[in-house]
Structures are given as C-alpha cells and as structure tokens.
Amino acid sequence: MKLAVIVPHLPPTRCGVYDYTLNLARRWPSPDTWTLLCPDSGDAWPGASVISIRRQADSLAAGLRLAGADALLVQYTCFGYADNGVPAWLAEGLQGVRAARLAVMFHELYYSGPPWRRAYWRKGRQLALAQRLAAMASAVLTGVPDWVSPLSLPQGPQVTLAPIPSNIDPLHPCAHSGPLTLGIFGLETTRVRALRLGRPVIETLLDARVDFTLRLIGAGAERGISAREMEWLEGVPRERVTAEAFDSPADVSKALSACQLVLPAVTGPELYKSGTAMAALAHGCALCAAGPAKSGIPVLWLEVRRRAEFVKALQAGAARERGLEGRRWNEEHSGWPRALEAWHQALRA
C-alpha cells in the first residue's frame, strides 16, 4: 500500500507530530511505502520520500496527485499549518483530490491558552475548520477524550480514540534516589511552557527550602539555558540547574529515569496529547502540575492554597508513589500497540 502523510514540519525543524509519525512508521508491521507532504523544508527518515508543498490548496492538490497514494494520513495541528491556526488551504486542497481513504488525526483542535491572546478569539474559526476536515474524512482519530464529542458529526465517521504514546522508549530502569530532581523535557518552546506552568511548584519548593535540582532536557539545551528559560528560573540557584541535550534516545531515557518529578507543558485534557508527558509516565516519573485535578491521568497536583501539605506529601514519598501509578496507567492506556491498532482500524473501515 502506498501511504501519503501530511505533516507540518520536517527535520531540522523537528516537532512532536513529526516524531509521532516517525515512530508510527517504524512500528508499522507491513512494508508499505511512505511519502510525506510538507510545507516545511527538510528531510524524512530513511526509506520515506518527501514532496515539498506550499501552504496553498493548488500546491497540496498537485502534491497529492504526484504521490498517487492508496490512503492519505493527515497529522493535523492547526498552528502547524497556519500562523493563525485556521489552515483553510489544507481543507481546500484535500477537497480537490481524494485518495482511496482519508484518515485525519487531530493532535490539536484549537487554541487553549489565556483569553488575552489574539489566538483565543479565533477558536470558533479553528474549531469550524477542524470539523470541516472531520466531515471530509473517511476516518477521524484523536488522542484527547474531550475532543471526541466536537469531532462527532451527524454525517461524519465515528471518532476513534488513538493514544499518543511516549516518543522515548523507557530503556533504563528508574533511578529515583538522592535529592529531589525535577525534569523538564522537550524542545525549547515546550520547556518554556513547562517552566511557566510549573512556576508555582518551583516557588513552593524554594519557599519550603526543599533540596532539589532541575534538569532541562532536550534539543537546544546543548547551548545552555536560554534567555526565555532564565525568565522563569528567577530565584533558583544556578548551581541547581543543568541544561542537557543528548545524541541518542537511550541517553534521553537515562536522563528521564533519574527524575522524580516532571513539569508538563500542558495540563488538564491536553495531557493526553503530549508525547513528553507520556514519556514521563512511561519512565515512572510523577507528572506535577499546579491547580485542581482536571484529567483522568495520574498527576501530582499542587493546590496553591495547600502548599504545606504538598511539601509534606513529597517528603513522604508521594512522587515515587504517583510515578509508579502513572507508569501503570501508561502501560494500560497508552502505547504503540494500541496506537497501531487504531490506525489500522481507520484504514480498514
């Protein structure tokens, strides 16, 4: 079978959606041929070809005709394909040329940040565009349970819940010993979001004089701590912070395994779609976030008004307990066997 896959970015501008697609292809059990269509310059993995397109409907349609695929897989993230999060060109290009099957995986539905950002006021248009794509598709997939309902249309296909597994295999046993270690994992933009969301956790540990270290792990960290990261590290002694980039997934796995807590870059329902959050769970690290519990994923929540109780819980081993609980949850609910099953179901239906 010839598979064409639309992705928002290619290396060297790597992103979580590309890593997800790469891991999906590597685990695909049949020897299908993969062609990637992308509006971003770069290379695919060995064995996959690339058709470069522009963010224009006619360019996408021409690329699809050139690919001549039996099935088309769209890895959809609204801001990956349009700066305003409304990639109308994508829907228009798909409308013109249809493969035998069209399966759309919604990694992102609409903007989910604060209302004072301009993108917040485009949420209606972003959702409408996502629903337009869902109506065109033969199969609709998403990794976020809360998105099943808005994507379930009267004349559309049944929505398949497909997990977004860890993008780093847990190759090393947990080594959670010594002083408390916080991990922040991902690309620089992801790490900055995690530092912003996790700032109440960091401030609580500083105020309680907890002995802890903080590891920034991911691409770009080889250049040291960035200026944007430093803005959210105010008050943290420099000797407690390390920035580390690794050449191999095995080394990343080893670094994650040494972290008791990981500060995620998203909270609530969006945790389900975060490959970095799933990587933390797969390694037995406790996800730690500020605010009330908002998802079914095991998270060590810091309720700001109960900071003293949070610190006592950490000292009593709550991080290890929640980390083990998270790893069990991950093994049961998220993993590549289930993801592959969902995709094969989508292409067969």
Coordinates of C-alpha atoms in Angstrom, one line a residue:
M1 CA 0.0 0.0 0.0
K2 CA 1.2 3.5 -0.8
L3 CA 0.7 5.9 2.1
A4 CA 0.9 9.6 1.8
V5 CA 1.2 11.6 5.1
I6 CA 0.8 15.3 5.5
V7 CA 3.0 16.6 8.4
P8 CA 3.6 20.2 9.5
H9 CA 7.4 20.1 9.9
L10 CA 10.4 18.0 8.9
P11 CA 13.9 17.9 10.4
P12 CA 15.8 20.1 11.1
T13 CA 12.7 21.9 12.3
R14 CA 11.6 18.9 14.3
C15 CA 8.3 18.7 16.2
G16 CA 6.3 16.3 18.3
V17 CA 3.9 15.5 15.4
Y18 CA 6.9 14.5 13.2
D19 CA 8.3 12.3 16.0
Y20 CA 4.9 10.7 16.4
T21 CA 4.7 10.0 12.6
L22 CA 8.2 8.6 12.6
N23 CA 7.5 6.2 15.4
L24 CA 4.3 5.2 13.8
A25 CA 6.1 4.3 10.5
R26 CA 8.9 2.5 12.3
R27 CA 6.4 0.2 14.1
W28 CA 4.2 -0.3 11.1
P29 CA 4.0 -4.1 10.6
S30 CA 3.7 -4.1 6.8
P31 CA 6.2 -3.0 4.2
D32 CA 4.1 0.0 2.9
T33 CA 5.8 2.9 1.1
W34 CA 5.6 6.2 2.9
T35 CA 5.5 9.6 1.1
L36 CA 5.5 12.8 3.3
L37 CA 3.9 16.0 2.0
C38 CA 5.1 19.0 4.0
P39 CA 5.1 22.9 3.6
D40 CA 8.4 23.0 5.6
S41 CA 11.8 22.3 4.1
G42 CA 13.7 19.3 5.5
D43 CA 14.3 15.6 5.3
A44 CA 12.3 12.5 6.2
W45 CA 13.6 9.3 7.8
P46 CA 15.5 6.8 5.5
G47 CA 13.1 4.9 3.2
A48 CA 10.5 7.7 3.1
S49 CA 10.3 10.2 0.3
V50 CA 9.3 13.9 0.6
I51 CA 7.1 16.0 -1.7
S52 CA 7.6 19.7 -0.9
I53 CA 4.4 21.8 -1.0
R54 CA 3.4 25.3 -0.2
R55 CA 0.7 26.5 2.1
Q56 CA -1.7 26.7 -0.9
A57 CA -4.6 24.5 -1.9
D58 CA -3.4 24.0 -5.5
S59 CA 0.1 23.1 -4.4
L60 CA -1.3 20.5 -2.0
A61 CA -3.6 19.1 -4.7
A62 CA -0.7 18.8 -7.1
G63 CA 1.4 17.1 -4.4
L64 CA -1.3 14.6 -3.7
R65 CA -1.7 13.7 -7.4
L66 CA 2.1 13.2 -7.6
A67 CA 2.0 10.9 -4.6
G68 CA -0.7 8.7 -6.1
A69 CA -1.4 7.1 -2.7
D70 CA -3.9 4.5 -1.8
A71 CA -4.5 6.2 1.5
L72 CA -3.8 9.6 2.9
L73 CA -3.0 10.2 6.6
V74 CA -3.2 13.8 7.8
Q75 CA -1.4 14.6 11.1
Y76 CA -3.4 17.7 12.0
T77 CA -2.2 20.5 14.3
C78 CA -3.9 23.8 13.4
F79 CA -0.9 26.2 14.2
G80 CA 1.5 23.8 12.4
Y81 CA -0.2 24.6 9.1
A82 CA -1.2 28.3 9.6
D83 CA 0.1 31.1 11.8
N84 CA -3.5 32.0 12.8
G85 CA -4.5 28.4 13.4
V86 CA -7.0 28.3 10.6
P87 CA -5.4 26.4 7.6
A88 CA -8.2 26.8 5.1
W89 CA -5.8 25.9 2.3
L90 CA -5.5 22.4 3.8
A91 CA -9.2 21.7 3.6
E92 CA -9.5 23.2 0.1
G93 CA -6.6 21.2 -1.2
L94 CA -8.0 18.0 0.2
Q95 CA -11.4 18.7 -1.3
G96 CA -9.9 18.8 -4.7
V97 CA -8.0 15.5 -4.7
R98 CA -9.2 12.4 -2.8
A99 CA -7.2 9.3 -2.0
A100 CA -8.9 6.0 -1.6
R101 CA -9.1 6.7 2.1
L102 CA -8.6 9.9 4.1
A103 CA -7.7 9.5 7.8
V104 CA -7.2 12.6 9.9
M105 CA -5.5 12.5 13.3
F106 CA -6.3 15.6 15.4
H107 CA -3.3 16.4 17.5
E108 CA -4.6 19.9 18.1
L109 CA -8.1 21.3 17.7
Y110 CA -7.9 24.9 18.7
Y111 CA -6.0 27.4 20.8
S112 CA -6.3 26.6 24.5
G113 CA -4.4 29.4 26.2
P114 CA -5.4 32.6 28.0
P115 CA -8.1 34.9 26.6
W116 CA -5.9 37.9 26.3
R117 CA -4.0 36.3 23.4
R118 CA -5.3 37.1 19.9
A119 CA -5.5 33.4 19.1
Y120 CA -8.2 32.9 21.7
W121 CA -10.6 34.9 19.6
R122 CA -10.0 32.6 16.6
K123 CA -11.1 29.5 18.5
G124 CA -14.5 29.4 16.7
R125 CA -12.9 29.5 13.3
Q126 CA -10.3 27.0 14.3
L127 CA -13.0 24.5 15.5
A128 CA -15.1 25.1 12.4
L129 CA -12.1 24.2 10.2
A130 CA -11.4 21.1 12.2
Q131 CA -15.0 20.0 11.9
R132 CA -14.8 20.7 8.1
L133 CA -11.8 18.3 7.9
A134 CA -13.6 15.7 10.0
A135 CA -16.6 15.8 7.7
M136 CA -14.4 15.2 4.7
A137 CA -12.6 12.2 6.3
S138 CA -13.2 8.5 5.9
A139 CA -11.8 8.1 9.4
V140 CA -11.2 10.6 12.3
L141 CA -8.8 10.0 15.1
T142 CA -7.8 12.0 18.2
G143 CA -5.7 11.4 21.3
V144 CA -7.8 13.6 23.6
P145 CA -11.0 12.1 25.0
D146 CA -12.6 15.6 25.4
W147 CA -12.3 16.2 21.6
V148 CA -14.4 13.1 20.6
S149 CA -17.6 15.0 21.1
P150 CA -16.9 18.1 19.0
L151 CA -15.5 15.9 16.2
S152 CA -18.5 13.6 16.2
L153 CA -20.6 15.0 13.4
P154 CA -24.1 13.8 12.3
Q155 CA -22.9 12.8 8.8
G156 CA -19.3 12.1 9.8
P157 CA -17.5 8.9 10.7
Q158 CA -17.2 7.6 14.3
V159 CA -14.3 9.1 16.1
T160 CA -11.5 6.8 17.2
L161 CA -9.6 7.5 20.3
A162 CA -6.0 6.7 19.5
P163 CA -3.3 7.2 22.1
I164 CA -0.3 9.4 21.6
P165 CA 2.4 7.2 23.2
S166 CA 5.8 8.2 24.6
N167 CA 8.3 9.4 22.0
I168 CA 11.1 8.0 24.1
D169 CA 11.2 4.3 24.9
P170 CA 11.9 3.6 28.6
L171 CA 15.2 1.7 28.1
H172 CA 16.6 2.3 31.6
P173 CA 15.2 1.3 35.0
C174 CA 14.1 4.1 37.3
A175 CA 16.9 5.5 39.4
H176 CA 15.0 7.8 41.7
S177 CA 17.4 8.4 44.5
G178 CA 19.1 11.3 46.2
P179 CA 17.8 14.8 46.3
L180 CA 14.5 15.6 44.6
T181 CA 15.1 16.0 40.8
L182 CA 12.7 17.9 38.6
G183 CA 12.8 17.2 34.9
I184 CA 11.6 19.5 32.1
F185 CA 11.7 17.7 28.8
G186 CA 11.2 18.7 25.2
L187 CA 12.0 21.4 22.6
E188 CA 12.9 24.9 24.0
T189 CA 9.4 26.2 23.4
T190 CA 8.0 23.2 25.3
R191 CA 10.4 23.7 28.1
V192 CA 9.5 27.4 28.4
R193 CA 5.8 26.5 28.7
A194 CA 6.5 23.9 31.3
L195 CA 8.5 26.4 33.3
R196 CA 5.7 28.9 33.1
L197 CA 3.0 26.4 34.2
G198 CA 5.3 24.8 36.8
R199 CA 6.4 28.1 38.3
P200 CA 4.1 27.6 41.4
V201 CA 5.8 24.2 42.0
I202 CA 9.3 25.7 41.8
E203 CA 8.3 28.6 44.1
T204 CA 6.8 26.2 46.7
L205 CA 10.0 24.2 46.8
L206 CA 12.1 27.3 47.1
D207 CA 9.9 28.7 49.9
A208 CA 10.0 25.4 51.8
R209 CA 13.8 25.2 51.4
V210 CA 13.5 21.8 49.8
D211 CA 16.8 20.4 48.4
F212 CA 16.1 19.9 44.7
T213 CA 17.8 20.0 41.3
L214 CA 16.3 20.9 38.0
R215 CA 17.2 19.3 34.7
L216 CA 16.4 20.9 31.3
I217 CA 16.4 18.0 28.8
G218 CA 16.0 18.3 25.1
A219 CA 17.2 19.8 21.8
G220 CA 18.8 23.2 22.1
A221 CA 19.9 22.6 25.6
E222 CA 23.5 22.0 24.4
R223 CA 23.7 25.8 24.1
G224 CA 22.9 26.1 27.8
I225 CA 20.0 27.8 29.5
S226 CA 18.2 30.2 27.1
A227 CA 17.2 33.7 28.0
R228 CA 13.5 32.7 27.8
E229 CA 14.1 29.8 30.2
M230 CA 16.0 32.1 32.6
E231 CA 13.0 34.4 32.9
W232 CA 11.1 31.6 34.7
L233 CA 14.1 30.4 36.8
E234 CA 14.3 33.5 38.9
G235 CA 15.3 32.7 42.4
V236 CA 16.6 29.2 41.6
P237 CA 20.4 29.0 42.4
R238 CA 22.2 28.5 39.1
E239 CA 24.1 25.5 40.5
R240 CA 20.9 23.6 40.9
V241 CA 20.0 23.8 37.2
T242 CA 21.5 21.8 34.3
A243 CA 20.8 22.0 30.6
E244 CA 21.4 18.8 28.7
A245 CA 20.9 17.6 25.1
F246 CA 21.6 14.1 24.2
D247 CA 22.5 12.4 20.9
S248 CA 20.5 9.2 21.4
P249 CA 17.1 8.3 22.7
A250 CA 18.8 5.9 25.1
D251 CA 20.6 8.8 26.7
V252 CA 17.4 10.8 27.0
S253 CA 15.7 7.7 28.6
K254 CA 18.6 7.5 31.1
A255 CA 18.2 11.2 32.0
L256 CA 14.4 10.9 32.4
S257 CA 14.8 7.8 34.6
A258 CA 16.8 9.9 37.1
C259 CA 13.9 12.4 37.6
Q260 CA 11.3 12.0 40.3
L261 CA 9.1 14.8 39.0
V262 CA 8.4 16.2 35.5
L263 CA 6.7 19.5 34.9
P264 CA 4.5 19.1 31.9
A265 CA 4.0 21.8 29.3
V266 CA 0.2 21.3 29.2
T267 CA -2.4 20.5 31.8
G268 CA -5.9 19.0 32.0
P269 CA -7.3 17.2 29.0
E270 CA -4.4 18.2 26.8
L271 CA -2.0 15.9 28.8
Y272 CA -3.4 13.1 26.7
K273 CA -1.8 14.5 23.5
S274 CA 1.6 15.3 25.0
G275 CA 4.3 12.9 23.9
T276 CA 6.6 14.4 26.6
A277 CA 4.0 13.8 29.3
M278 CA 3.6 10.2 28.1
A279 CA 7.4 9.9 28.1
A280 CA 7.5 10.9 31.8
L281 CA 4.7 8.4 32.7
A282 CA 6.5 5.7 30.8
H283 CA 9.6 6.3 32.8
G284 CA 7.8 6.2 36.2
C285 CA 8.2 10.0 36.7
A286 CA 5.4 11.8 38.6
L287 CA 3.8 14.4 36.5
C288 CA 3.4 17.5 38.7
A289 CA 1.2 20.5 37.9
A290 CA -0.4 23.4 39.7
G291 CA -4.2 23.6 40.1
P292 CA -7.1 21.3 40.7
A293 CA -7.2 17.8 39.1
K294 CA -8.6 18.1 35.6
S295 CA -7.9 14.8 33.9
G296 CA -8.0 11.0 34.5
I297 CA -4.3 10.8 34.1
P298 CA -2.4 10.3 37.4
V299 CA -0.9 13.7 38.2
L300 CA 0.6 15.0 41.5
W301 CA -1.4 18.2 41.7
L302 CA -0.3 21.3 43.7
E303 CA -3.2 23.2 45.1
V304 CA -1.7 26.6 45.7
R305 CA -3.6 27.1 49.0
R306 CA -2.3 23.8 50.3
R307 CA 1.4 24.2 49.7
A308 CA 2.5 22.9 53.1
E309 CA 0.5 19.6 52.5
F310 CA 2.1 19.3 49.1
V311 CA 5.6 19.5 50.5
K312 CA 4.8 17.0 53.3
A313 CA 3.4 14.6 50.7
L314 CA 6.7 14.9 48.7
Q315 CA 8.7 14.2 51.8
A316 CA 6.6 11.1 52.5
G317 CA 7.3 9.6 49.1
A318 CA 4.3 10.9 47.1
A319 CA 6.5 11.4 44.0
R320 CA 7.5 7.8 43.8
E321 CA 4.0 6.5 44.5
R322 CA 2.4 8.7 41.9
G323 CA 5.2 7.9 39.4
L324 CA 4.5 4.1 39.8
E325 CA 0.8 4.8 39.4
G326 CA 1.5 6.8 36.3
R327 CA 3.6 4.1 34.7
R328 CA 0.8 1.5 35.3
W329 CA -1.7 3.9 33.8
N330 CA 0.6 4.4 30.8
E331 CA 1.1 0.7 30.2
E332 CA -2.7 0.1 30.3
H333 CA -4.0 3.1 28.3
S334 CA -1.2 4.4 26.1
G335 CA 1.3 2.5 23.9
W336 CA 2.2 1.8 20.4
P337 CA 0.2 -1.5 20.1
R338 CA -3.0 0.4 20.8
A339 CA -2.0 3.3 18.5
L340 CA -1.2 0.9 15.6
E341 CA -4.5 -0.9 16.2
A342 CA -6.4 2.4 15.9
W343 CA -4.7 3.4 12.7
H344 CA -5.2 0.0 11.1
Q345 CA -8.9 0.2 12.0
A346 CA -9.1 3.6 10.5
L347 CA -7.6 2.4 7.2
R348 CA -9.8 -0.7 7.1
A349 CA -13.1 0.9 8.0

